[in-house]
Tab-separated table of C-alpha atoms and ligand atoms in Angstrom:
chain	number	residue	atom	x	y	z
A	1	UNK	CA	4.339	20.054	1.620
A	2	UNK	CA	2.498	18.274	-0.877
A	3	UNK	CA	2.174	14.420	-1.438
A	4	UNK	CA	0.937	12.849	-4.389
A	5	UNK	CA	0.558	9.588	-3.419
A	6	UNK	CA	-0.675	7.862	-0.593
A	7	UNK	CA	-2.961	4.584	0.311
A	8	UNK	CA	-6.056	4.628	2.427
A	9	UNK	CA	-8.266	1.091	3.935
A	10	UNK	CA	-9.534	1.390	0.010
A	11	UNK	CA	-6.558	-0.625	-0.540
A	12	UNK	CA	-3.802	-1.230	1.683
A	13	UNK	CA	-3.061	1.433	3.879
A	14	UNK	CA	-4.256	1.505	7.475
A	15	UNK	CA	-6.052	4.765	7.912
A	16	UNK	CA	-9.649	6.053	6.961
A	17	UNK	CA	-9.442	9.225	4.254
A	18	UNK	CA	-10.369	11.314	7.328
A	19	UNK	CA	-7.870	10.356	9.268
A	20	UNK	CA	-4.783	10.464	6.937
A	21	UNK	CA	-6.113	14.024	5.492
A	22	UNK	CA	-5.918	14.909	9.443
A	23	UNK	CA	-2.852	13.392	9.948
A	24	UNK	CA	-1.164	15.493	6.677
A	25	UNK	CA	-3.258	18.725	8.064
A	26	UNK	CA	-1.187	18.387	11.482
A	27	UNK	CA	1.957	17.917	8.775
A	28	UNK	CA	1.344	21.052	7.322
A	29	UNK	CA	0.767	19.991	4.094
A	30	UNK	CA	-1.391	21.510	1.633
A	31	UNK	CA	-2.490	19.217	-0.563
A	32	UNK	CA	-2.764	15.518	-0.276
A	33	UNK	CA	-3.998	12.591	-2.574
A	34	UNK	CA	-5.570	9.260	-2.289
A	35	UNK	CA	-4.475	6.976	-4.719
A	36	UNK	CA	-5.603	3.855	-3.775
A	37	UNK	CA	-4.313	0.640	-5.801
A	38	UNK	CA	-6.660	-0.211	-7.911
A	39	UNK	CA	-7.317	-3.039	-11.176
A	40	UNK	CA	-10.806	-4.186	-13.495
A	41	UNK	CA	-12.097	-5.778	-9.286
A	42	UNK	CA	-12.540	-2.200	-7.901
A	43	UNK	CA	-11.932	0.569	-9.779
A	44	UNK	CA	-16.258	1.073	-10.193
A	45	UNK	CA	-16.215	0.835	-6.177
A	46	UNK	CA	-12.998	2.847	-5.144
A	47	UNK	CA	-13.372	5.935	-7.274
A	48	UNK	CA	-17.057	7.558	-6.024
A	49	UNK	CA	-16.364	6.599	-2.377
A	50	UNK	CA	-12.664	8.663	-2.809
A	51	UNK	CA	-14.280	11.569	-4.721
A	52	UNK	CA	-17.393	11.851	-1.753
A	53	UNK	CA	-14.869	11.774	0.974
A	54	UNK	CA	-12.566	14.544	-0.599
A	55	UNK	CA	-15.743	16.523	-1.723
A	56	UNK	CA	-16.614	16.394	1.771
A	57	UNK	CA	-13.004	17.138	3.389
A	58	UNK	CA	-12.537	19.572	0.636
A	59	UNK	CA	-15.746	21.878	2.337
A	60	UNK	CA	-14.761	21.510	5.591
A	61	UNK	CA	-10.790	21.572	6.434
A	62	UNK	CA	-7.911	23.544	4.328
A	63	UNK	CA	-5.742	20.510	2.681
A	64	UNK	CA	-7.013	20.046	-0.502
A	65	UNK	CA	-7.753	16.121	-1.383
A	66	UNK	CA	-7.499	15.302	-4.489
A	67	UNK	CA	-9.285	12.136	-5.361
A	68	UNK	CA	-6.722	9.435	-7.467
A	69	UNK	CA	-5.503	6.097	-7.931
A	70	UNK	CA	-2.742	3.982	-8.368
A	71	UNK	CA	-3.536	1.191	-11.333
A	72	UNK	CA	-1.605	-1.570	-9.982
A	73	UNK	CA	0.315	-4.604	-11.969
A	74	UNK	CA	-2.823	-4.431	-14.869
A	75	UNK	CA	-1.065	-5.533	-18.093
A	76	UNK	CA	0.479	-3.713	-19.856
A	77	UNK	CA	-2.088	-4.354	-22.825
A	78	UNK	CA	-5.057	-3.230	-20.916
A	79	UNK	CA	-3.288	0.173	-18.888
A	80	UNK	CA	-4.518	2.360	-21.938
A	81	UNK	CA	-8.293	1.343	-21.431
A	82	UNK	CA	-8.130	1.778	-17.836
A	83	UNK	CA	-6.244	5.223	-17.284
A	84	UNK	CA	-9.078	6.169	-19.448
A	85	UNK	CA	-12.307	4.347	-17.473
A	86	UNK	CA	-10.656	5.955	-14.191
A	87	UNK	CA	-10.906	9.179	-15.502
A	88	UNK	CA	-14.521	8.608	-16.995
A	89	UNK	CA	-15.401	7.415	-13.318
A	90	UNK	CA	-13.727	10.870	-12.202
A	91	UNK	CA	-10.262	10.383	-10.793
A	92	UNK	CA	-8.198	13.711	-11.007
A	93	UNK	CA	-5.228	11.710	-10.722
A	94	UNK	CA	-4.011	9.123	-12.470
A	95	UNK	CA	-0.805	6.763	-11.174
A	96	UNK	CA	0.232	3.898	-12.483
A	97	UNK	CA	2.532	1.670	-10.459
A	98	UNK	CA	5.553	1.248	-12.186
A	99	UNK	CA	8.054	-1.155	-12.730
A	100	UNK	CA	10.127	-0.872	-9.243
A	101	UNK	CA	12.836	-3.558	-8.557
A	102	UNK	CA	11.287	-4.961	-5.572
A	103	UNK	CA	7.915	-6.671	-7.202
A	104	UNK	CA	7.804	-8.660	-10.216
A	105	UNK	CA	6.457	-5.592	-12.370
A	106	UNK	CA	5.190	-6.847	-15.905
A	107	UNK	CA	7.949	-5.713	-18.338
A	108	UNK	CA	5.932	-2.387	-20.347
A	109	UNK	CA	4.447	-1.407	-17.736
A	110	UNK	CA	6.015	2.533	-17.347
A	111	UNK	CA	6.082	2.688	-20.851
A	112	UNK	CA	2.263	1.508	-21.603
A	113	UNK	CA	1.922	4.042	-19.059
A	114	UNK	CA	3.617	6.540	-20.621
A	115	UNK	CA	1.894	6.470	-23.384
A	116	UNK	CA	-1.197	6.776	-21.482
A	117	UNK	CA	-0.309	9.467	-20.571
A	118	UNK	CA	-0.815	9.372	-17.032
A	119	UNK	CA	-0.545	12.113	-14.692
A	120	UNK	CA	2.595	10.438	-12.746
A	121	UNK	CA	4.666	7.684	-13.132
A	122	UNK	CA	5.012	6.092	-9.524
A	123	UNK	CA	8.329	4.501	-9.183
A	124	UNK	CA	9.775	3.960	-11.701
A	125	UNK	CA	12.677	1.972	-11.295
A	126	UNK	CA	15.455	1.254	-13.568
A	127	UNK	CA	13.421	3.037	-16.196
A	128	UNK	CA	15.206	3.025	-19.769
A	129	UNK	CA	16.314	6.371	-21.692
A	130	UNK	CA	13.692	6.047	-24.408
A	131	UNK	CA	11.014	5.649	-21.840
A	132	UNK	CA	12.518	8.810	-19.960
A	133	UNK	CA	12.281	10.525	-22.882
A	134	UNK	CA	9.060	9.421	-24.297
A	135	UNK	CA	7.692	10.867	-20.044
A	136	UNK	CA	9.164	14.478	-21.672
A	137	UNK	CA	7.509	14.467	-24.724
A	138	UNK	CA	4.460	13.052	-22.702
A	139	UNK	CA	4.343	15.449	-20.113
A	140	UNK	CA	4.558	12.562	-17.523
A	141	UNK	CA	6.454	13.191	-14.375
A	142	UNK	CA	8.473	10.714	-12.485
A	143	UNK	CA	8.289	9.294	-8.850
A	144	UNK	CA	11.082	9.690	-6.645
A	145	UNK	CA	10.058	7.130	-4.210
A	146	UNK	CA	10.219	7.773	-0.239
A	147	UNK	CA	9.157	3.907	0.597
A	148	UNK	CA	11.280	1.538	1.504
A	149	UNK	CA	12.337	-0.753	-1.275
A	150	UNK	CA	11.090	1.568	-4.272
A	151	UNK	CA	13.417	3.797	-3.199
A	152	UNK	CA	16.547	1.848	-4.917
A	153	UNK	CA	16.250	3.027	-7.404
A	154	UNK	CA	15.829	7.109	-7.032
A	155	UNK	CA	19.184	7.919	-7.836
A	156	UNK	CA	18.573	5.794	-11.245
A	157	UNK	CA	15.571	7.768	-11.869
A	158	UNK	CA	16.918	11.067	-10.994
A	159	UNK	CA	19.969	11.068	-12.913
A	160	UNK	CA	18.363	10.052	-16.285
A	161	UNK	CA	15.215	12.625	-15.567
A	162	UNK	CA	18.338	15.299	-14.876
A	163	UNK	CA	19.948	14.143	-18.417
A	164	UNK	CA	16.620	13.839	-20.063
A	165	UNK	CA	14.640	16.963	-18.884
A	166	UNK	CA	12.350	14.803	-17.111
A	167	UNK	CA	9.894	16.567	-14.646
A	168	UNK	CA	10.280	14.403	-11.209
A	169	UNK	CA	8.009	14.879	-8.141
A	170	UNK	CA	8.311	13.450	-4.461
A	171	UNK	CA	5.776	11.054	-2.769
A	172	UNK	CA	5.828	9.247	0.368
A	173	UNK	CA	3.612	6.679	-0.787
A	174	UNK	CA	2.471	6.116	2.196
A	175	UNK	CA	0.283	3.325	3.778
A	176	UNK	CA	0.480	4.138	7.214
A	177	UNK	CA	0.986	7.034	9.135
A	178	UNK	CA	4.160	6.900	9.978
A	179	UNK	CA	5.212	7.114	6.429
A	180	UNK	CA	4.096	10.689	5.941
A	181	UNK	CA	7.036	13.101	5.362
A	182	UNK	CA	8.176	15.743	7.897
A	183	UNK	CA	9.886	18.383	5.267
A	184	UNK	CA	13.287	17.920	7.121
A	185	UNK	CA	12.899	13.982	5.835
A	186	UNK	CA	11.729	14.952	2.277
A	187	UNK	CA	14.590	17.402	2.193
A	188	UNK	CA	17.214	14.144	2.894
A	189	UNK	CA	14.838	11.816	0.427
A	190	UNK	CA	15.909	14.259	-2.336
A	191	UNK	CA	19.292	14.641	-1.312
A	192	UNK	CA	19.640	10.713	-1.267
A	193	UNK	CA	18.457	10.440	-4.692
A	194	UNK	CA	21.484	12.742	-5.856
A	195	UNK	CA	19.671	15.629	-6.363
A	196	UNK	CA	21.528	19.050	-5.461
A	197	UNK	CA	20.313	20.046	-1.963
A	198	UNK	CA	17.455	22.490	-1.649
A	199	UNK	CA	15.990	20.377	-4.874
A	200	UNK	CA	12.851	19.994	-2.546
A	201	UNK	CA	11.870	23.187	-3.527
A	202	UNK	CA	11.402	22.174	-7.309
A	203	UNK	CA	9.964	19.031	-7.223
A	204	UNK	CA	6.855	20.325	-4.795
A	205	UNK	CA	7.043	23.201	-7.472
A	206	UNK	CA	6.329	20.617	-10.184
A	207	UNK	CA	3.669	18.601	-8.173
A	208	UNK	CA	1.816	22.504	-7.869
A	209	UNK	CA	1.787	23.138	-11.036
A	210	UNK	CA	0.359	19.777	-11.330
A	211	UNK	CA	-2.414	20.389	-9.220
A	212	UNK	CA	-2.968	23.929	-11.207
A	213	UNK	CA	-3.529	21.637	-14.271
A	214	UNK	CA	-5.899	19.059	-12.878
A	215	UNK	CA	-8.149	22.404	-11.146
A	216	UNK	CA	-6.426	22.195	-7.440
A	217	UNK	CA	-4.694	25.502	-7.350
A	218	UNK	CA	-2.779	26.477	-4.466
B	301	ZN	ZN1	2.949	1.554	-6.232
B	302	ZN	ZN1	1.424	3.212	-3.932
């Protein structure tokens, strides 16, 4: 298993780095990332303290940690400038938190992001066709959402990425630890969202090849 987006105490999940890389290491998983939320306040702070932890984790136990973030409700205006700061400060993954149904998203926001071209488009909600295929062109892929709430809208997001040639990935976007994924659970998350069964298998292939392109191979 592989999960692409998860929160640590840099924002607001409840574990230390070390703990939740344990806790996906006892998962199985191979490959984990931090992705804490971040805006203009912390992004300076969060970014070195993720990268020394997964340097450190990354010598010394076999899930790889990639270092991210998750730019959360910026404006849509200002997304562009800050994809690119969080990359200058070293993030190998960029999120931005998109427009799901259950918080009062600023309209723009998945397509700002979009065009940013950031690495993955977290939740996505009831994302339009032109964004969906603007993600395509962009090379952007698309959240199907295991948390509660976000999750709404999966089968929205699945069916136009289906139509559109969208490439999707699954996260648990987890903030606590029992919101990490058993595969059996991913298997039904995907199934939910519409997706034929045994789909798993090609959305963790997407999230590799992901991680092949950002210098985490497998
Ligand atoms: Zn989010
Ligand atoms: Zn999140």
């Amino acid at each position: 298993m592989i999960d692409l987006h998860t929160h640590s105490l840099f924002s607001d999940g409840e574990l230390i780095p070390s703990e939740l890389v344990r806790r996906v290491e006892f998962l199985g998983y191979y490959a984990v990332a931090i992705t804490d939320h971040s805006d203009a306040s912390n992004l300076d702070f969060i970014i070195p303290r993720i990268i020394q932890v997964a340097d450190d984790l990354n010598r010394s136990q076999p899930v790889k940690v990639i270092p991210g973030v998750e730019l959360t409700h910026i404006p849509p205006k200002s997304i562009g400038f800050f994809v690119s700061r969080a990359r200058e400060l070293g993030a190998r993954l960029v999120l931005v938190h998109g427009e799901t149904i259950v918080e009062p998203v600023a309209p723009g926001t998945n397509k700002a992001a979009i065009e940013a071209r950031v690495d993955i488009l977290a939740h996505p909600g009831l994302i339009s066709d032109e964004d969906t295929s603007l993600a395509v062109e962009n090379g952007v892929l698309l959240e199907i959402s295991a948390r509660a709430g976000h999750s709404f809208t999966n089968g929205h997001v699945a069916g136009l990425a289906k139509n559109a040639g969208a490439g999707l990935v699954l996260n648990s976007d987890a903030h606590s630890p029992g919101d990490l994924m058993a595969r059996e659970f991913a298997h039904k998350v995907v199934e939910g969202a519409g997706l034929p069964s045994g789909s798993l298998s090609s959305l963790l292939s997407n999230a590799r090849q992901l991680l092949e392109k950002i210098g985490y191979p497998l």
